[in-house]
Coordinates of C-alpha atoms and ligand atoms in Angstrom, one line a residue:
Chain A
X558 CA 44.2 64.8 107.9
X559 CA 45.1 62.4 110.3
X560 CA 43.5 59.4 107.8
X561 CA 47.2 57.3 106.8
X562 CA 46.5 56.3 103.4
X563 CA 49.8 54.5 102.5
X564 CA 49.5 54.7 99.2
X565 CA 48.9 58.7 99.7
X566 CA 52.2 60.5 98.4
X567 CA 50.7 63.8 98.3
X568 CA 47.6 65.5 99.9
X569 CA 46.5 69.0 100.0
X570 CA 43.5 70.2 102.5
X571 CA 41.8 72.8 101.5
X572 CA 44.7 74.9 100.0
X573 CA 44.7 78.9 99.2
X574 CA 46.8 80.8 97.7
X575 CA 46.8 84.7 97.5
X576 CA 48.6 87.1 95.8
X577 CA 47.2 90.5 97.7
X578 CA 43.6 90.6 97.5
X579 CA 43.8 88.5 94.2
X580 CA 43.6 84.4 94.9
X581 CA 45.6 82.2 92.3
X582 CA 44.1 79.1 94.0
X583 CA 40.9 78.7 95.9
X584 CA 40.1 75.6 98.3
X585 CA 42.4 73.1 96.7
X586 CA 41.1 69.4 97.8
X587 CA 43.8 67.4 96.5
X588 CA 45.0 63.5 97.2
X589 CA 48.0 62.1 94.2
X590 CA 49.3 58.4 95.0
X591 CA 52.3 56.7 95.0
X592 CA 53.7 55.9 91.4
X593 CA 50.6 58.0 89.6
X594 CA 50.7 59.5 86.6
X595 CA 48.6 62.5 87.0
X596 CA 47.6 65.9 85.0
X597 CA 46.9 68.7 86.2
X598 CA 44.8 70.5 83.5
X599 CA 43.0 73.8 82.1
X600 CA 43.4 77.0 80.4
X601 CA 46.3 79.7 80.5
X602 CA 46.1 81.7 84.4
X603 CA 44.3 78.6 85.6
X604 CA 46.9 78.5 88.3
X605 CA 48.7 74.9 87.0
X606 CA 52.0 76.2 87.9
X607 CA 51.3 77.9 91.1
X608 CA 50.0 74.6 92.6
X609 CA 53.3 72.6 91.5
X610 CA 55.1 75.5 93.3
X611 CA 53.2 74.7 96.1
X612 CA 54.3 71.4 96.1
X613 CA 58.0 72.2 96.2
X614 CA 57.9 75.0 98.4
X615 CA 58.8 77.7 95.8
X616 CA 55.8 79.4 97.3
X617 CA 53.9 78.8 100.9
X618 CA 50.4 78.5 100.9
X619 CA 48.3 81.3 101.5
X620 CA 46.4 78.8 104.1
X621 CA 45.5 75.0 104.2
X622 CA 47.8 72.1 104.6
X623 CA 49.7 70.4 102.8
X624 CA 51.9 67.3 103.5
X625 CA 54.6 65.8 100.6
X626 CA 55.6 62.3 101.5
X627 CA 54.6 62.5 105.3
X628 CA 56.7 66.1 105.2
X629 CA 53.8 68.9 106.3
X630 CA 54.7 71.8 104.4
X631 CA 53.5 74.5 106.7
X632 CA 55.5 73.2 109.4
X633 CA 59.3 72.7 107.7
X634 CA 62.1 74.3 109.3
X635 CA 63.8 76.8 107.0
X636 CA 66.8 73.7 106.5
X637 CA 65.3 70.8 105.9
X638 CA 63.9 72.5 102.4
X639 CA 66.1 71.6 100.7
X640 CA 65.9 67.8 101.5
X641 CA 62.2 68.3 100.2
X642 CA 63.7 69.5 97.2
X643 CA 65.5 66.8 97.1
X644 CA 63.0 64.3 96.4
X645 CA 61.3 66.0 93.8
X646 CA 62.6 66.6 90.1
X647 CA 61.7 69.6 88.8
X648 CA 60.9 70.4 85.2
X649 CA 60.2 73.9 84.9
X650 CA 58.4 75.8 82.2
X651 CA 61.0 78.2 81.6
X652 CA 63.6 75.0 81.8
X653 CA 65.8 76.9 84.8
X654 CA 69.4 76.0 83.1
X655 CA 71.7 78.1 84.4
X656 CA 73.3 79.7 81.6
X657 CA 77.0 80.0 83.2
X658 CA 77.4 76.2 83.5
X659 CA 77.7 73.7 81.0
X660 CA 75.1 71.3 80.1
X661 CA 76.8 68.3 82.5
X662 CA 77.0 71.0 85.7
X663 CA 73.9 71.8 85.4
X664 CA 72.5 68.4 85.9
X665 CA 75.6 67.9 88.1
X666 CA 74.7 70.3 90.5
X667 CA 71.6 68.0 91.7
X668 CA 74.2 65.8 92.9
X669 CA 76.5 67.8 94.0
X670 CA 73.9 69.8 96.2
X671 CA 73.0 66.5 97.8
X672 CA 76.4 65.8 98.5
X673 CA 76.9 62.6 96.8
X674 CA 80.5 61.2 95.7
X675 CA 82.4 62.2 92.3
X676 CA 82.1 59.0 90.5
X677 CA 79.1 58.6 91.1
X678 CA 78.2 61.8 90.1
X679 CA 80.4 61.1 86.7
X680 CA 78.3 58.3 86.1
X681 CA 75.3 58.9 87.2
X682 CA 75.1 62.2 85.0
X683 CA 76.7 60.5 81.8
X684 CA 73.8 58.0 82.1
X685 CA 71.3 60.5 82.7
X686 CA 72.1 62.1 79.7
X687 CA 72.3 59.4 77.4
X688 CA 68.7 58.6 78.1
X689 CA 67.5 61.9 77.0
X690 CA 70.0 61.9 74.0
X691 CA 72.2 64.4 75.1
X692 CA 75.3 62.9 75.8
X693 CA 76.9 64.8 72.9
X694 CA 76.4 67.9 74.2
X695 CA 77.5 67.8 77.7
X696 CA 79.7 70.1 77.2
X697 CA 77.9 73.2 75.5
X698 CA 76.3 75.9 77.3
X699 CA 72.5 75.3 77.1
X700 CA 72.3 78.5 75.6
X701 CA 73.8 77.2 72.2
X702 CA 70.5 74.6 72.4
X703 CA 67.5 74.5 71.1
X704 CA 64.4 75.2 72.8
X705 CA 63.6 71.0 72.5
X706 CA 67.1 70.5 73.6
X707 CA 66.8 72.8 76.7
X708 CA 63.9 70.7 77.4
X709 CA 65.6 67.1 77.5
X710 CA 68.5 69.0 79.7
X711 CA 65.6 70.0 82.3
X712 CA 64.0 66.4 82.2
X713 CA 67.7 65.0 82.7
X714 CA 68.5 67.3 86.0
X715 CA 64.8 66.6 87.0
X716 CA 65.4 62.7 87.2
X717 CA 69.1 62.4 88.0
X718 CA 68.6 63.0 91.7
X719 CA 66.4 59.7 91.5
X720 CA 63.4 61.6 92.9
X721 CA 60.7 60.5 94.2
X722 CA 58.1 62.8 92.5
X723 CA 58.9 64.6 89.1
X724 CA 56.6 67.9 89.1
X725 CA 56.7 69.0 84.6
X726 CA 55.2 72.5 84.1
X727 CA 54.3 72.3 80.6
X728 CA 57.2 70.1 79.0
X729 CA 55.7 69.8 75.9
X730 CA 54.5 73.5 75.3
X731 CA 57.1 74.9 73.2
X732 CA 58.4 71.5 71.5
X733 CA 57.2 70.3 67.7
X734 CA 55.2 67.1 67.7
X735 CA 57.8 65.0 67.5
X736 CA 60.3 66.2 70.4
X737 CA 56.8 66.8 72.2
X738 CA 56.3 62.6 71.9
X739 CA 59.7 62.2 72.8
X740 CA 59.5 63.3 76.3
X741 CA 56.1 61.7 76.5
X742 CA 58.1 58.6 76.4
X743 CA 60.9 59.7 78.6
X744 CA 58.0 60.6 81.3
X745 CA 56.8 57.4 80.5
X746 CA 60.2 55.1 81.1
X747 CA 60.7 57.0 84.5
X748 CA 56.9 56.2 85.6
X749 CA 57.1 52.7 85.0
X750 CA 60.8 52.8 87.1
X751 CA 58.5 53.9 89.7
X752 CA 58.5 57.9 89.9
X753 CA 55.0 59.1 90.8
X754 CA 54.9 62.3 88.2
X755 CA 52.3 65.5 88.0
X756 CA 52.0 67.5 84.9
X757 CA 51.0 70.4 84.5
X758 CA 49.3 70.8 81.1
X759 CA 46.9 72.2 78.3
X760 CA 47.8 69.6 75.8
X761 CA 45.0 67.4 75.3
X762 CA 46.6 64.9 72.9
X763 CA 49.5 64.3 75.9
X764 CA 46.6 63.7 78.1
X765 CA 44.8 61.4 76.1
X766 CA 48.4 59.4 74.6
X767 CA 49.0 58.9 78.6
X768 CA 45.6 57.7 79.8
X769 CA 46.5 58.8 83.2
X770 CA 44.3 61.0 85.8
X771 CA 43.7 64.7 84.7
X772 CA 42.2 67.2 87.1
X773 CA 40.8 70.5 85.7
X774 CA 41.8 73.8 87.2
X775 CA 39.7 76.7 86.4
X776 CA 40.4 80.1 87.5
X777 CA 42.0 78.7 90.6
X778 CA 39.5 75.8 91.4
X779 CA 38.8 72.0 90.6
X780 CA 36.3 71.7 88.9
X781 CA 34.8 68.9 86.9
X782 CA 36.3 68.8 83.3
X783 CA 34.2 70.1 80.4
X784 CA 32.5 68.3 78.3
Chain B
X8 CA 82.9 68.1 99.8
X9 CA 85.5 71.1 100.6
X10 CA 87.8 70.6 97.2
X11 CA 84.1 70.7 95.3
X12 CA 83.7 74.3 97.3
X13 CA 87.2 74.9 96.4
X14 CA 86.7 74.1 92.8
X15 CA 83.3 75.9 93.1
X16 CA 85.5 79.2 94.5
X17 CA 87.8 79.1 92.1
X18 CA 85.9 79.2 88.9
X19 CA 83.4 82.0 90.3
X20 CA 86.6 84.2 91.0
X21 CA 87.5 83.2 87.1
X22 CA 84.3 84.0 86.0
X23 CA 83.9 87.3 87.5
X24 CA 87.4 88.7 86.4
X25 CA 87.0 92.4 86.7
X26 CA 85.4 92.7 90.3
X27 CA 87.3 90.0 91.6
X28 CA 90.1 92.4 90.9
X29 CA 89.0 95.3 92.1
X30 CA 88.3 93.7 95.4
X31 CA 92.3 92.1 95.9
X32 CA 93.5 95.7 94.8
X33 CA 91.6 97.5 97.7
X34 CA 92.3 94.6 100.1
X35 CA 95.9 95.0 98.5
X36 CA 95.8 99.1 98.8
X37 CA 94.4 99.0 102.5
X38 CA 97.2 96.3 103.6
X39 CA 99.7 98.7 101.8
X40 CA 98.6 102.3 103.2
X41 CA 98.0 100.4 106.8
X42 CA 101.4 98.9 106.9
X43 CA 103.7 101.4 105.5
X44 CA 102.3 103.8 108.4
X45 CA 103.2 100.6 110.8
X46 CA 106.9 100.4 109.4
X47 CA 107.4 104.2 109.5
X48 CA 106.7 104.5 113.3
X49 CA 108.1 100.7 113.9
X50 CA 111.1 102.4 112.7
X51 CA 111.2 106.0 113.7
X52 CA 110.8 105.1 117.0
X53 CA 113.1 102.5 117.4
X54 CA 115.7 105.9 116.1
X55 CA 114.2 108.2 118.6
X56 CA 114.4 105.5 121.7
X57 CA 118.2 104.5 121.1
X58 CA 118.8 108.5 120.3
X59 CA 117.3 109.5 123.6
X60 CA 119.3 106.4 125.8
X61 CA 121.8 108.3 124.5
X62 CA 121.1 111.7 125.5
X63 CA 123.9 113.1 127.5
X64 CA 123.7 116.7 128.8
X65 CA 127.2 118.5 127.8
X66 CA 128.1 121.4 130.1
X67 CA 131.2 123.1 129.1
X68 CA 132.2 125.8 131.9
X69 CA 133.9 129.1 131.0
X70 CA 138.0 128.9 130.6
X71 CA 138.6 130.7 133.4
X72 CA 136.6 128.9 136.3
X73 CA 139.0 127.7 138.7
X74 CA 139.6 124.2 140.0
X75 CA 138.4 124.9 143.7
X76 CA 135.2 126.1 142.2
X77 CA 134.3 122.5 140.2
X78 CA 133.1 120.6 143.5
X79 CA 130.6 123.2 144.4
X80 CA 129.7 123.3 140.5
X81 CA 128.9 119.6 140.0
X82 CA 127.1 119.7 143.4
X83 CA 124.8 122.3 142.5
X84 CA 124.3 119.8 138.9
X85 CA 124.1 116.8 140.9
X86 CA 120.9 118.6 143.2
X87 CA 119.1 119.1 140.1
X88 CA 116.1 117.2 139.7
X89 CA 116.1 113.9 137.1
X90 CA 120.2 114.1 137.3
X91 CA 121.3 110.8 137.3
X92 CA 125.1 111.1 138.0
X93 CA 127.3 114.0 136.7
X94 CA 131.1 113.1 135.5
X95 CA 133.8 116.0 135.7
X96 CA 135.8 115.6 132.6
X97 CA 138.8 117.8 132.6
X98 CA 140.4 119.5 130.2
X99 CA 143.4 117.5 130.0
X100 CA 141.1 114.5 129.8
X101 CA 139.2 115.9 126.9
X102 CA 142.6 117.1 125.5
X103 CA 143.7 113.3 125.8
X104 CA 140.5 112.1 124.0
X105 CA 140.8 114.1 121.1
X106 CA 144.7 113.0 120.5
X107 CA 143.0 109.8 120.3
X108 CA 140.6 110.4 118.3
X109 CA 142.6 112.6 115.9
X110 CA 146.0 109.7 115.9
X111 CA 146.2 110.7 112.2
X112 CA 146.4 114.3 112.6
X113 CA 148.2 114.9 115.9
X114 CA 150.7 117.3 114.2
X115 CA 147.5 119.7 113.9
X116 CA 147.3 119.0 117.9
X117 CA 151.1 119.2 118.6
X118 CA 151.7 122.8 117.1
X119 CA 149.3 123.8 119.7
X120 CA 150.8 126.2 122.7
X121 CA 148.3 125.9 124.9
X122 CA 144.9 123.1 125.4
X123 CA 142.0 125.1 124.2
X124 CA 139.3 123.2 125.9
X125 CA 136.9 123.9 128.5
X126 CA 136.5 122.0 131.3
X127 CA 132.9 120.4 131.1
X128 CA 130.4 118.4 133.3
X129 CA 129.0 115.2 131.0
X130 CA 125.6 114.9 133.0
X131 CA 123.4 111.7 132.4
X132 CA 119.4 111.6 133.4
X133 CA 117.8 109.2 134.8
X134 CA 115.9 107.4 132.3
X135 CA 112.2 107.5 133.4
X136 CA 112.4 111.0 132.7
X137 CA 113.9 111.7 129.4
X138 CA 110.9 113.5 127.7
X139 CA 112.0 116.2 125.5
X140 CA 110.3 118.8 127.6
X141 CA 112.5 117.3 130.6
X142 CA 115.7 117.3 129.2
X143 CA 114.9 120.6 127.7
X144 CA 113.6 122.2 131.2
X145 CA 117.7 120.4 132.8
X146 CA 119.0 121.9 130.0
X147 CA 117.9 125.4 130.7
X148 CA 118.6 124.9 134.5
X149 CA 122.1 124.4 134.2
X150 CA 122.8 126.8 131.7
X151 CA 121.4 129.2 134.4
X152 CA 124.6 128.2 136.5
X153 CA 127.2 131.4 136.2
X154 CA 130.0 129.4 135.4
X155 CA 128.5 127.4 132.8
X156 CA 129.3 129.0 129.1
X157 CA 127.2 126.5 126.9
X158 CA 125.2 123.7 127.7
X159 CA 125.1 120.8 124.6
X160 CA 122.8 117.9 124.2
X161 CA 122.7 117.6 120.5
X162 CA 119.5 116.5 118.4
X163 CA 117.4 119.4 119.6
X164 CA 115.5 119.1 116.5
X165 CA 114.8 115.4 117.7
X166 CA 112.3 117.4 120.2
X167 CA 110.7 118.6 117.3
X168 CA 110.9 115.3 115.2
X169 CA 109.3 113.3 117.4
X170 CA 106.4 115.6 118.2
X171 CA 105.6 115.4 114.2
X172 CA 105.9 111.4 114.4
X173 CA 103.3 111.4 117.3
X174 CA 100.9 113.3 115.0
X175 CA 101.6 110.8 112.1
X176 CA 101.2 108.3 114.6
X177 CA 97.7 109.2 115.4
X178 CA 96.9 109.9 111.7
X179 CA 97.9 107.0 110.7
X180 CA 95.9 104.6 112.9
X181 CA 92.9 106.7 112.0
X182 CA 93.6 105.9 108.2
X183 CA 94.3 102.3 108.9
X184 CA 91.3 102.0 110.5
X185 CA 89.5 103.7 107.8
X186 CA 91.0 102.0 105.3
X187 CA 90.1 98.4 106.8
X188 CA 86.7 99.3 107.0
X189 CA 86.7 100.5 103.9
X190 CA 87.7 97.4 102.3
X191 CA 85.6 95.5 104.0
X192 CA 82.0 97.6 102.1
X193 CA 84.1 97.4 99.0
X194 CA 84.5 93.5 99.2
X195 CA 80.7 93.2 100.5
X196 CA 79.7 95.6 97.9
X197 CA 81.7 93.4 95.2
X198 CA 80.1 90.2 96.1
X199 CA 76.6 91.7 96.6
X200 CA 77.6 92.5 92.8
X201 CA 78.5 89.1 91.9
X202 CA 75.5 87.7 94.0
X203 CA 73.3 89.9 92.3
X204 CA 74.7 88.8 88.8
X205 CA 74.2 85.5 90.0
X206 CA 70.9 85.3 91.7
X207 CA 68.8 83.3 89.2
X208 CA 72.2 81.1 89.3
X209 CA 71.5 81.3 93.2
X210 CA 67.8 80.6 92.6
X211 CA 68.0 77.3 90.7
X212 CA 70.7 76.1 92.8
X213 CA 67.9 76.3 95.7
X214 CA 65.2 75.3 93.8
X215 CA 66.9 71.6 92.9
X216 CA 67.8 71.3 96.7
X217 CA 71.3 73.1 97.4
X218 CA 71.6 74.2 101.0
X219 CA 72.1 77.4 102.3
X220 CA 76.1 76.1 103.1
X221 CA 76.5 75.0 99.6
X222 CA 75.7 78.0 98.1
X223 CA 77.0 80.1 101.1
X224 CA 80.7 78.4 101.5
X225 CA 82.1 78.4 98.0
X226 CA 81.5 82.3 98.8
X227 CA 83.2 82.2 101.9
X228 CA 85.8 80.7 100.7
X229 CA 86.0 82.8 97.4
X230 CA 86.4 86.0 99.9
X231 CA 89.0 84.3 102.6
X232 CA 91.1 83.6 99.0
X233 CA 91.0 87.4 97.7
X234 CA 91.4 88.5 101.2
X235 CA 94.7 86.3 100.8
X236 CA 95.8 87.1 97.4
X237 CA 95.2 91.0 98.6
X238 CA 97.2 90.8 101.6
X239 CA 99.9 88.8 99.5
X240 CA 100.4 91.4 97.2
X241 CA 100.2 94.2 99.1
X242 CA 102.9 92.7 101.4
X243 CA 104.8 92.1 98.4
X244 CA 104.1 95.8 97.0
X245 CA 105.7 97.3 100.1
X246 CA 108.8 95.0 100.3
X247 CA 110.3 95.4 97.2
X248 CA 109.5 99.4 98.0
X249 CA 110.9 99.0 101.6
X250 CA 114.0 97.1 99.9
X251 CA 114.2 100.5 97.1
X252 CA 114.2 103.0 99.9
X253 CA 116.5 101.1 102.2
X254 CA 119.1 100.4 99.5
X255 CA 119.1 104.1 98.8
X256 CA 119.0 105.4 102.3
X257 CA 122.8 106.2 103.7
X258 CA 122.8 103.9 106.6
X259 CA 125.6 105.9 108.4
X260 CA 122.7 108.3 109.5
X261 CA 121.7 105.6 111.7
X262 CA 125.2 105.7 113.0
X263 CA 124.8 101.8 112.1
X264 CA 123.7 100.6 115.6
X265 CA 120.7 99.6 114.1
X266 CA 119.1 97.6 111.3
X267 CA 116.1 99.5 109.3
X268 CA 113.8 96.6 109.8
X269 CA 110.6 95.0 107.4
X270 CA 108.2 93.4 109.6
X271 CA 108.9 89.7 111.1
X272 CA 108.2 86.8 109.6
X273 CA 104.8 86.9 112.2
X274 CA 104.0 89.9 112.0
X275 CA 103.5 89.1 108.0
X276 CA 101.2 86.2 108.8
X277 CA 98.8 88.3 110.9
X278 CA 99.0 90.7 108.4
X279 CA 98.1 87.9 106.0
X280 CA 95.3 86.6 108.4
X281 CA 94.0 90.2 108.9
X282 CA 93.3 90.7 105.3
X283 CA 91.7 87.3 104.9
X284 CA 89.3 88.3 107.5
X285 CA 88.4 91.3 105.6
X286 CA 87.7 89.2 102.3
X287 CA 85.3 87.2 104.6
X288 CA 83.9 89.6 106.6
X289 CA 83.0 91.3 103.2
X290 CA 81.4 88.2 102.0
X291 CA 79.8 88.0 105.4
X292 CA 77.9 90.8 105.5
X293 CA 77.1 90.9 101.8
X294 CA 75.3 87.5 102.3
X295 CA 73.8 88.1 105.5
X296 CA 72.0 90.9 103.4
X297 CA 70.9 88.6 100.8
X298 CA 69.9 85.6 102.4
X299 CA 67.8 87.3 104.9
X300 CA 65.6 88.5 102.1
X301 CA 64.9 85.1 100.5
X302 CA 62.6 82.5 101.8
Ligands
LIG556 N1 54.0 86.1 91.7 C1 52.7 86.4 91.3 N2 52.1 87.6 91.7 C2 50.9 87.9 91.3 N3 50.1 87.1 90.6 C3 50.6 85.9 90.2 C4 51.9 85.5 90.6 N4 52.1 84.3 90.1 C5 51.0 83.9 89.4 N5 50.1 84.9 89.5 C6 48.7 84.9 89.0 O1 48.1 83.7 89.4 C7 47.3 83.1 88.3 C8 47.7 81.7 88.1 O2 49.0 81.7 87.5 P1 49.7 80.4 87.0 O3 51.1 80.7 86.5 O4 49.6 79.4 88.1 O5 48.8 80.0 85.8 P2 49.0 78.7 84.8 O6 47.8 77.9 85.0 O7 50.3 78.1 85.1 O8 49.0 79.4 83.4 P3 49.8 79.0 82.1 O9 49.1 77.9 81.4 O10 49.8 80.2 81.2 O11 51.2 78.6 82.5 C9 47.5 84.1 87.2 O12 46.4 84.9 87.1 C10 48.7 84.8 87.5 O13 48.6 86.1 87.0
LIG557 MG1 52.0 77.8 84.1

């Protein structure tokens, strides 16, 4: 714990996490470096998504430590969350738009939230959204999207805060093959800028395209992947 | 930072239309029943306190009392307790007053043989003392005296009057009180509504790194606005009814030595102030209640 890796970014020791007397994660031994590109892998209840809630305090641990860019988890005060929050882009699973607000608030309110001016927040957005290839539809609601669409949204509000990590739960499971190869690339571009990015996953073909690190979850361990 | 809250505020009070609404029209109602209680005893006993400066005891002695006997008479008054000076007005005196008064119609006064008035003691109190049951109790005391056939001092009723206005008094501060409170649950009610509708809204905004403040003061300023826009038309409410009564009210009752009077230009702003508080107290409480149960 007190070994400085300085290319560590993320390490968890020995990590539990317990809902009642059921355990959705069991002795998590975890270490992800700066500017990786890792999976996190294995079939449906495997716990995938309650680790990446972990990671950005959606959830405490149940026990074990963990410490996010030199930030120890177990030990944040109650306002400096949200500075946490801030360094991470989020893709969630269920996308997380908020229905109310167009498509260019959404990814807005990032910004907003961490208090940065209006220009650049015009800007910054605009460009945001033109990598993902939604700049013509700033202005819906992102419940007139499709389900593909929702998805590039979520990837654009995940990035435009310039995060350090990007944490994807599933961002290719409800998309065709083509859309699915799309954000592919788009994870791609923003790990060669220099994001370190986790994704949580149980498509193979993803994992195999990327080439990158994959650790296999099974009913709340690591274990070694099969075969 | 605070015009994006502002902006923020605004469009939440859009969005939510219909309990926006409801909340200004009970901040509105409360500011409404509250103050027209305040006017009414602002002005009723502004009446009663210029009425009672102006109580004078009238004694008026029999016709046939005669003049050696008025020293001894005004003596006796004089000992009484709360008496502050007594005045002997003659008959002729009170004769004289009346041609005055009566210029127009002194014919009516000329064709008359004799002066048919009494002579009469005009008795002032001394002013600590002018409770009703006071000047009631001197009354009765000096219509005791032989002499004395009938003792005036007008406005009995205002004994009774004011009695009634104490009670509203009372009632009134009760209901203002209860009405306050009572807008403040309704306005922490509505936006524990509007939070509620909003609380996956409230979620994401946390999860992608808003602060408690950034969620929290759009809120606060959402409630000081409907506090304001309550207390604005309330206020508004009761001064075009104010200015309906008034206008239809005779004004000689109030013998015009006196103004029916709205409140002052400050008493307006802490009216407004008050019901801005409510709004944010509302939102206050309701958030307290919500945050708390979040991680
Ligand atoms: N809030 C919760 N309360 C109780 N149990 C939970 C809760 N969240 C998750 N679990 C349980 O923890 C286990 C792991 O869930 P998790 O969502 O992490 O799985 P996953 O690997 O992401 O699955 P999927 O591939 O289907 O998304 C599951 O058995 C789930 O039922
Ligand atoms: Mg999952």
């Amino acid at each position: 714990m007190n070994e400085n890796n300085e290319n560590s970014l993320i390490r968890m020791f020995h990590v539990y996490r317990r809902y009642g007397s059921k355990a959705a994660l069991f002795d998590i031994n975890l270490e992800v470096f700066k500017n990786e590109f890792i999976f996190i892998t294995g079939p449906s209840g495997a716990g995938k998504s309650t680790l990446l809630k972990l990671l950005y305090l959606g959830e405490p641990a149940s026990e074990g430590q963990i410490l996010v860019d030199g930030i120890n988890l177990a030990r944040i005060s109650r306002n400096r969350i949200p500075f946490l929050r801030r360094k991470i882009g989020i893709i969630f699973q269920d996308f997380k738009l908020i229905h109310s607000k167009t498509v260019f608030e959404n990814v807005a309110l990032v910004l907003e939230a961490a208090g940065k001016p209006r220009q650049f927040i015009q800007k910054k957005v605009g460009s945001v959204l033109r990598a993902v290839g939604m700049e013509d539809k700033q202005n819906s609601s992102p419940l007139s999207l499709s389900g593909g669409e929702q998805q590039r949204v979520a990837i654009a509000r995940a990035v435009a805060g310039d995060p350090t990590i990007i944490l994807a739960d599933e961002p290719t499971g409800s998309l065709d093959a083509e859309s699915a190869s799309q954000v592919t690339g788009l994870l791609k571009d923003f790990h060669i800028r220099g994001s370190t990015i986790i994704v949580a996953t149980h498509d193979k073909e993803f994992i195999k395209k990327s080439g990158g690190r994959a650790v296999y979850l099974k009913q709340g361990r690591i274990q070694p992947p099969p075969a | 930072m605070i015009s994006l809250y502002f902006k923020h505020a605004l469009r939440d009070i859009g969005k939510n239309r219909f309990v926006n609404a409801v909340s200004i029209i009970t901040i509105a109602l409360s500011v409404i029943i509250t103050c027209s209680f305040v006017l009414f005893f602002i002005n009723t006993s502004e009446i009663l306190t210029l009425w009672k400066k102006g109580v004078r005891i009238m004694a008026y002695l029999y016709l046939d009392v005669p003049a050696e006997k008025i020293p001894e008479i005004q003596k006796k008054i004089s000992g009484l307790y709360s008496v502050e000076d007594v005045r002997f007005i003659s008959k002729e005196e009170a004769f004289d007053v009346l041609k005055e008064q009566m210029k127009r119609q002194s014919s009516l006064l000329e064709n008359l043989k004799e002066n048919p008035l009494p002579n009469a003691f005009e008795i002032r109190m001394i002013a600590s003392s002018q409770t009703w049951e006071k000047i009631e109790n001197l009354a009765s005391q000096i219509q005791s005296i032989p002499q004395v056939e009938e003792v005036e001092y007008g406005q009995r009723w205002l004994a009774r009057f004011s009695y009634i206005i104490n009670l509203f008094k009372l009632s009134g501060y009760a209901l203002g009180i209860l009405f306050s409170v009572a807008s403040v649950f309704i306005v922490a009610n509505t936006v524990r509504l509007v939070l509620y509708s909003r609380r996956d809204e409230i979620e994401i905004m946390r999860l992608v790194g808003a602060s408690d403040g950034f969620i929290k003061v759009p809120l606060y300023i959402e409630g000081i606005i409907l506090g304001a826009l309550g207390g604005i038309i309330g206020l508004i409410v009761l001064f075009t009814t104010f200015i309906s009564i008034t206008s239809n009210i005779d004004q000689g009752i109030t013998s015009g030595a006196f103004q029916i009077s709205f409140f002052s230009y400050s008493s307006m702003l802490i009216i407004l102030i008050s019901s801005m508080f409510v709004g944010w107290f509302g939102c206050f409480l309701s958030l307290k209640h919500i945050i708390k149960r979040e991680l």
